[in-house]
Coordinates of C-alpha atoms in Angstrom, one line a residue:
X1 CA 9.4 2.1 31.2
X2 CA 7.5 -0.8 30.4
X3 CA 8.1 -3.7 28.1
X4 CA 5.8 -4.7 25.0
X5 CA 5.8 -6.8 22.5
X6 CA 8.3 -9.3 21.0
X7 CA 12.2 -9.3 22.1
X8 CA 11.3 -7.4 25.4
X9 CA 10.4 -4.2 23.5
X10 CA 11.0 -1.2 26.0
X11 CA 8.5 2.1 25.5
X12 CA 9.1 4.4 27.7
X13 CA 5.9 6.5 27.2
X14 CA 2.6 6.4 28.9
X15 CA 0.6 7.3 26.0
X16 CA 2.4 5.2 23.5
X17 CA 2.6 1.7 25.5
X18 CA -1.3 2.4 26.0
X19 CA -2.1 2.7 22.5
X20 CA 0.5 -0.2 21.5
X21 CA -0.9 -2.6 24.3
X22 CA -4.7 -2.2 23.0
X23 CA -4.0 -2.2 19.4
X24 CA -2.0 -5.4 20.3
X25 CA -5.1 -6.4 22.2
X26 CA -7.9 -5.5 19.6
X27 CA -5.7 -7.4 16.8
X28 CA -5.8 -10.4 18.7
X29 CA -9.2 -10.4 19.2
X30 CA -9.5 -9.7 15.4
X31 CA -7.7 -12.2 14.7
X32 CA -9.7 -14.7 16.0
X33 CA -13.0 -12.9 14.9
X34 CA -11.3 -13.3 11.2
X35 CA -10.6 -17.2 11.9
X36 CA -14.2 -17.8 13.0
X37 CA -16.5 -20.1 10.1
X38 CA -19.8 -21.7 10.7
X39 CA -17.7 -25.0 9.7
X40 CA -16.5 -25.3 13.4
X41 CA -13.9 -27.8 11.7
X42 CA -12.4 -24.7 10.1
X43 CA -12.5 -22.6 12.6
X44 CA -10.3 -25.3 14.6
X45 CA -8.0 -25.2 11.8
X46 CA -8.0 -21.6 10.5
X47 CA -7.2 -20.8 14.5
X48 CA -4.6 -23.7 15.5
X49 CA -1.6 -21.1 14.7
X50 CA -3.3 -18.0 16.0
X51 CA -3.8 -19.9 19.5
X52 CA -0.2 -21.1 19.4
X53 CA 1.2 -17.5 19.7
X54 CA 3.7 -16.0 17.9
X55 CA 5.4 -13.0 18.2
X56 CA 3.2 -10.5 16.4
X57 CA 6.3 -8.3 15.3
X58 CA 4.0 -7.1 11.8
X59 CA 1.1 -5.7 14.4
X60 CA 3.5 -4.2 16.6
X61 CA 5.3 -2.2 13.4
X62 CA 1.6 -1.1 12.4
X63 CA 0.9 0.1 15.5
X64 CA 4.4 2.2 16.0
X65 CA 4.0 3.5 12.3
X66 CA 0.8 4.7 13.2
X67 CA 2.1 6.8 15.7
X68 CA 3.1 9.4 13.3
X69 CA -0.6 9.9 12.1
X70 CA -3.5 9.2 14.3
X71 CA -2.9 5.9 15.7
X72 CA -6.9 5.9 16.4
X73 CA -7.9 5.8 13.0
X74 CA -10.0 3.1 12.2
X75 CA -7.9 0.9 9.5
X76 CA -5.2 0.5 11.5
X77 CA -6.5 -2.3 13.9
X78 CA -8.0 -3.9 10.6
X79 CA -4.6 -3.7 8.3
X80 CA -2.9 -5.2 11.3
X81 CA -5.3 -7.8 11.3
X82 CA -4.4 -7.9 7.2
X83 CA -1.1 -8.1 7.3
X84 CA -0.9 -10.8 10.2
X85 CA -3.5 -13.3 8.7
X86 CA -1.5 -13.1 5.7
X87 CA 1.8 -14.1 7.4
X88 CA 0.1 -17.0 8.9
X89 CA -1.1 -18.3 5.5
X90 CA 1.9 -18.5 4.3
X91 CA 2.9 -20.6 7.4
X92 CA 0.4 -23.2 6.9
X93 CA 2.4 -23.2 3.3
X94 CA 5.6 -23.1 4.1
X95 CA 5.3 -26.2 6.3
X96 CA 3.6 -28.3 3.5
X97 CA 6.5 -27.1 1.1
X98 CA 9.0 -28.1 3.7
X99 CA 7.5 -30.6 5.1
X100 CA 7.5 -29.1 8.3
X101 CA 6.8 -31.5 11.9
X102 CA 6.5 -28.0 14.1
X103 CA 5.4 -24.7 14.1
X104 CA 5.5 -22.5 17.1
X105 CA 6.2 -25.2 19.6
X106 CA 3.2 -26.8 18.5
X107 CA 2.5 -29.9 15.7
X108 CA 1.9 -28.1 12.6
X109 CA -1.2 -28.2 10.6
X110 CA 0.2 -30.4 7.9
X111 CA 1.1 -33.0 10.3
X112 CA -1.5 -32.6 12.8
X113 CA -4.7 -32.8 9.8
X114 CA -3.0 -33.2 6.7
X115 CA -1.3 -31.3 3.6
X116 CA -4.5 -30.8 1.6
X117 CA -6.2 -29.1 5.2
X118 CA -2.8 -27.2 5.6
X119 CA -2.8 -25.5 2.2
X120 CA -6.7 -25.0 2.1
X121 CA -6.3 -23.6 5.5
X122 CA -3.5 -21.1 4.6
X123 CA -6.1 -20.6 1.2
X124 CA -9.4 -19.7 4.1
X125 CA -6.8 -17.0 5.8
X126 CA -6.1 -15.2 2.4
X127 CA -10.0 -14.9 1.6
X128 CA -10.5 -13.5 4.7
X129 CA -7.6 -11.1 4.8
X130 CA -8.9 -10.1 1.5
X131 CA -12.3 -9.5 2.8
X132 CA -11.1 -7.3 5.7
X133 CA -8.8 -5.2 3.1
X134 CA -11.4 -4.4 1.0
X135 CA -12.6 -2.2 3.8
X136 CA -9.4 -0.5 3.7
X137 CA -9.7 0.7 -0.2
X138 CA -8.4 -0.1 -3.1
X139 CA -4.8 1.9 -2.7
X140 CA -4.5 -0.7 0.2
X141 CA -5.5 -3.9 -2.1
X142 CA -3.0 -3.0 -4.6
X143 CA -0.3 -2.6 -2.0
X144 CA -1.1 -5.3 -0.7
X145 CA -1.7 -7.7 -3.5
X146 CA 2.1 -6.0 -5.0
X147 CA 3.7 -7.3 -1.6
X148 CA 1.6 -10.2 -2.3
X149 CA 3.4 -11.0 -5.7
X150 CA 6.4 -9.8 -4.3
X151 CA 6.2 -12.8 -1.6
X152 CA 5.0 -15.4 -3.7
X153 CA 8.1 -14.5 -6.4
X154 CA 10.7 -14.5 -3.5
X155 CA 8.9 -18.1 -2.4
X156 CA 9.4 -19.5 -6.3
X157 CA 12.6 -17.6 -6.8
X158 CA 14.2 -20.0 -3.7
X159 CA 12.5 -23.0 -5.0
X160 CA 13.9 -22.3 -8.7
X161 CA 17.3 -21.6 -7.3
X162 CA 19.9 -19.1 -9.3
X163 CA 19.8 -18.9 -12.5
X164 CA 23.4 -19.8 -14.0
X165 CA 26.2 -17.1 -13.1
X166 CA 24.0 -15.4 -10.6
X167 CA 26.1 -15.2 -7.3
X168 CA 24.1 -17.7 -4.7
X169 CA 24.4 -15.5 -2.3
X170 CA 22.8 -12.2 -4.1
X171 CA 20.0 -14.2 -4.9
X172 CA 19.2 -15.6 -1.4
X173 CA 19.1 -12.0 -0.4
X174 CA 16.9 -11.3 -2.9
X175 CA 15.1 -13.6 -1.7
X176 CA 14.6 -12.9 1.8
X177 CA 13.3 -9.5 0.8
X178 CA 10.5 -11.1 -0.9
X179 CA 9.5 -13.4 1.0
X180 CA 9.8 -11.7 4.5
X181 CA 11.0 -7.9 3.6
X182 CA 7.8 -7.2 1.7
X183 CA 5.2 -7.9 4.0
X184 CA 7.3 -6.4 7.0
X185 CA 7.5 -3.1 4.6
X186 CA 3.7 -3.2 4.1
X187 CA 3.2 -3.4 7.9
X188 CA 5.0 -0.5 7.9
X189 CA 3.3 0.9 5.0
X190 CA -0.1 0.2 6.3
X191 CA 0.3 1.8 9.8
X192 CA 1.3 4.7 8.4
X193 CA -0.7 5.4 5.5
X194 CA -4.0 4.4 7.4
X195 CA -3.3 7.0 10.3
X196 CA -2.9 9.8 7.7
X197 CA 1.1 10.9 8.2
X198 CA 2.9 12.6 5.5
X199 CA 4.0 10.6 2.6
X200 CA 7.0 11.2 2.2
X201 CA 6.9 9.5 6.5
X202 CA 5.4 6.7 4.6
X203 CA 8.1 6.2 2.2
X204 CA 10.8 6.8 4.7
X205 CA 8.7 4.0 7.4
X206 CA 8.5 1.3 4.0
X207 CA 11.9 1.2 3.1
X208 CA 12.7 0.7 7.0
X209 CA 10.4 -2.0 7.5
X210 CA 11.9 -4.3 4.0
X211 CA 15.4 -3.8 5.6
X212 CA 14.3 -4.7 9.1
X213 CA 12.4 -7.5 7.6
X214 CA 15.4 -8.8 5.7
X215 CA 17.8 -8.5 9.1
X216 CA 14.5 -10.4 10.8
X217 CA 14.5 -13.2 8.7
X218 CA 19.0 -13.1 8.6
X219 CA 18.8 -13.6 12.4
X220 CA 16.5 -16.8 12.1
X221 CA 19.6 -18.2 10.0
X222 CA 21.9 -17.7 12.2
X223 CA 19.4 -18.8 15.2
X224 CA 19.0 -22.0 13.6
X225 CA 22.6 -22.5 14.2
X226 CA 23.8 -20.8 17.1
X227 CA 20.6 -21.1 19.7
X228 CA 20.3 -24.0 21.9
X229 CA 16.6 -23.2 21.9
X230 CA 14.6 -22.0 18.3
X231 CA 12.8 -18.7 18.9
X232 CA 10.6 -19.9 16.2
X233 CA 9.5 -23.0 18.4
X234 CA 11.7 -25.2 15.8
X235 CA 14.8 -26.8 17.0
X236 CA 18.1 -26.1 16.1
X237 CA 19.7 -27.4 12.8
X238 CA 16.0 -27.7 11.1
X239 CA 16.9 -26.0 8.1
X240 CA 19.9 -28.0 7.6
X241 CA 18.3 -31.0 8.0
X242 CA 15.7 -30.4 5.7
X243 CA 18.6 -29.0 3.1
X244 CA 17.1 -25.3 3.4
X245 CA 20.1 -23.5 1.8
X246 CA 20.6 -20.3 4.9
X247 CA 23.4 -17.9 4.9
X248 CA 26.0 -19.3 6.8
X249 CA 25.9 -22.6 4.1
X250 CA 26.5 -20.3 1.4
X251 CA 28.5 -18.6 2.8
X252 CA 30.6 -21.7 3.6
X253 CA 30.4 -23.0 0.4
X254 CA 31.4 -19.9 -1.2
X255 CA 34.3 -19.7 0.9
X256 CA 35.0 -23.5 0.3
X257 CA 35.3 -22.6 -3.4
X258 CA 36.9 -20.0 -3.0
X259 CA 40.0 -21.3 -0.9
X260 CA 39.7 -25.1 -1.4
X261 CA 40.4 -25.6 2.3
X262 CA 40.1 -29.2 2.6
X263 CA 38.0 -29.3 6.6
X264 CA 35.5 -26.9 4.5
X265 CA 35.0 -29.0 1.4
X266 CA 34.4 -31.5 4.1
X267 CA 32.0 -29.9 5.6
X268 CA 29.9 -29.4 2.6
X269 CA 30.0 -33.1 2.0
X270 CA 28.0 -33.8 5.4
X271 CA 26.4 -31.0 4.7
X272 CA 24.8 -32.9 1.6
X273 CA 24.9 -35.9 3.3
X274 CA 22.3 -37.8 5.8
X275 CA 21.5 -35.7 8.6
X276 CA 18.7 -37.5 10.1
X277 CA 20.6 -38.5 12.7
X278 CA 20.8 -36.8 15.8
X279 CA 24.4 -37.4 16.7
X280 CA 25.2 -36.5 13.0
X281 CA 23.3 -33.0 13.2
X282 CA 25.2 -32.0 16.2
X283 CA 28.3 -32.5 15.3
X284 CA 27.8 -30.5 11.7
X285 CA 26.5 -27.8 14.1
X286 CA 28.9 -27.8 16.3
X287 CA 31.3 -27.2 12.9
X288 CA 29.5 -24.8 11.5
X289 CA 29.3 -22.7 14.9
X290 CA 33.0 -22.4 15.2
X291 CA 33.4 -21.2 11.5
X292 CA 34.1 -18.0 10.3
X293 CA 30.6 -18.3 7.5
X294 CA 28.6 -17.9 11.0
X295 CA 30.2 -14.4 11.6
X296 CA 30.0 -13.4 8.4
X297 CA 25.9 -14.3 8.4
X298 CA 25.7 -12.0 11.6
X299 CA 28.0 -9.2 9.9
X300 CA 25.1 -9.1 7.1
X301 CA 22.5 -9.5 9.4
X302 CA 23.8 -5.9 11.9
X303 CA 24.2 -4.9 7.8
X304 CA 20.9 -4.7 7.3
X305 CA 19.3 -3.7 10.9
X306 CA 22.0 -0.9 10.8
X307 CA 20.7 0.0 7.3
X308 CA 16.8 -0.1 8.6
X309 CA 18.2 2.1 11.4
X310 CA 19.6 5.1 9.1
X311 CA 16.4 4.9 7.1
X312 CA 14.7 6.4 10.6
X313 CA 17.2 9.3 10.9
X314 CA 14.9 11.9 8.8
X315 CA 12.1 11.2 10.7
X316 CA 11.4 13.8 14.0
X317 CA 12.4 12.0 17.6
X318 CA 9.3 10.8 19.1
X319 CA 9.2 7.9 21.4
X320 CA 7.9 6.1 18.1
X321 CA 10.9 7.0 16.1
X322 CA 13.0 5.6 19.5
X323 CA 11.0 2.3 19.3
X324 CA 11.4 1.2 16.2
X325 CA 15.4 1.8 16.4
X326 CA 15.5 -0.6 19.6
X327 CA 14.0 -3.4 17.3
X328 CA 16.9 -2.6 14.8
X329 CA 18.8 -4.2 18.1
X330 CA 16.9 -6.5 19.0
X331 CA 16.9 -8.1 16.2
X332 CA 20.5 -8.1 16.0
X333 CA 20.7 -9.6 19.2
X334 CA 18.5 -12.5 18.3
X335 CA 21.7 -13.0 16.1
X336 CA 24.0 -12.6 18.7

């Protein structure tokens, strides 16, 4: 048994860690072939997040998918390469949009360069994922340009906010299956469809991959409270500082509506308040950690890895099939 990958991923084939380990190998040297320009300027830029690491959980769901098809084919290594110089665009976005100091333990590019380099950066990575996808075919430039839209609409949708009488909390999960479900289902998508499996294996792999992404991007909300360290390379209580609505505040504030309990009407109210302050941060998180919204944030998160899980069962057991449940738990761990 050996372990791969992010969250100490355990495969305990020969055959399948070999092909996961070089397909993990050859994306990484794609991605840095994709991030190359004669402007050496832009090449410094284009590559600041792919040197900073990262934990390459789309690749590695290509590469499992695969595994029912020929994981040898030769689009998977290249829709990878798609899928994960898309999610770093939208990093170099994200951190304009949020005004972001840090990003994988590392400055970010907005406040490293600037915004305008940040977003034209994140604009470079799309081109070139573009270029590499036209290779691919033009069933796998309309899947991805509808995960595309799908993650762009998410990214509005959150910026918009709910429209009046929609419940806050419905819409957040909406949401989070835009903005991260979609590509994670593509990833899915991708590693499948390229290595040839059945379709109806296809299907089964893309609805497991929006729910995993969905539990994925849960657990970061409740990392950003509970950890003493940010698996993201962001510290804990960034999202609150920066007044990112997650799902253990909306939860709380549901429940504060709800029962008009006065320590959680409270709690909103520094919630809304100044939170530059160190001292103030800690003590909101050290509120938040011992209150019942935080549990009910991890409840939804096992929700949905339990729901990504299920989606597996028609599939045959393989050592594949066995992989991609453990990431259903590991990714419930991260919330643990």
């Amino acid at each position: 048994m050996t372990v791969v990958g992010p969250f100490g991923l355990s495969v305990r084939d020969q055959a399948l860690e070999t092909d996961v380990q070089a397909g993990l190998a050859a994306v990484e040297e794609g991605l840095l072939d994709a991030t190359k320009s004669e402007v050496p300027f832009i090449t410094e830029a284009a590559q600041h997040l792919v040197r900073a690491g990262g934990k390459r959980f789309r690749p590695l769901l290509v590469m499992l998918a695969s595994q029912f098809g020929d994981p040898h084919a030769p689009g998977v290594v290249p829709s990878a390469v798609v899928v994960e110089l898309t999610h770093l665009a939208t990093l170099y976005h994200d951190d304009v949009m949020d005004e972001a100091d840090v990003r994988r333990g590392v400055p970010s590019a907005n406040s490293r360069w600037d915004n305008s380099v940040a977003v034209l950066t994140g604009d470079f990575l799309f081109a070139r994922a573009s270029h590499i996808l036209a290779d691919l075919g033009p069933e796998a430039v309309r899947i991805q340009a509808g995960a595309f839209e799908r993650l762009v609409t998410g990214q509005i949708l959150e910026t918009a906010g709910p429209r009046d009488g929609r419940d806050p909390i419905d819409h957040y999960l909406d949401v989070m299956a835009g903005k991260t479900g979609s590509l994670v289902a593509v990833s899915c998508r991708f590693g499948a469809m390229i290595a040839g499996a059945d379709e109806s294996v296809v299907d089964i792999l893309t609805q497991y991959g929006e729910r995993l992404g969905t539990a994925f991007q849960l657990a970061d909300d409740v990392l950003d409270i509970a950890s003493d360290s940010h698996e993201s390379g962001k510290t804990p209580g960034t999202d609150l500082r920066e007044g990112i609505p997650t799902l253990p505040v909306l939860h709380l504030r549901a429940m504060a509506e709800a029962e008009e309990r006065p320590e959680d009407i409270e709690l909103c109210a520094r919630l809304d308040g100044d939170l530059s302050g160190d001292a103030e941060l800690a003590a909101v998180l050290e509120q938040l950690r011992a209150h019942p919204a935080l549990e009910q944030a991890r409840r939804d998160t096992v929700r949905y890895a339990e729901e990504a899980r299920a989606a597996l069962a028609p599939l045959p057991d393989c050592y594949a099939k066995s992989a991609l449940a453990e990431l259903c738990d590991a990714v419930v761990h991260r919330a643990g």
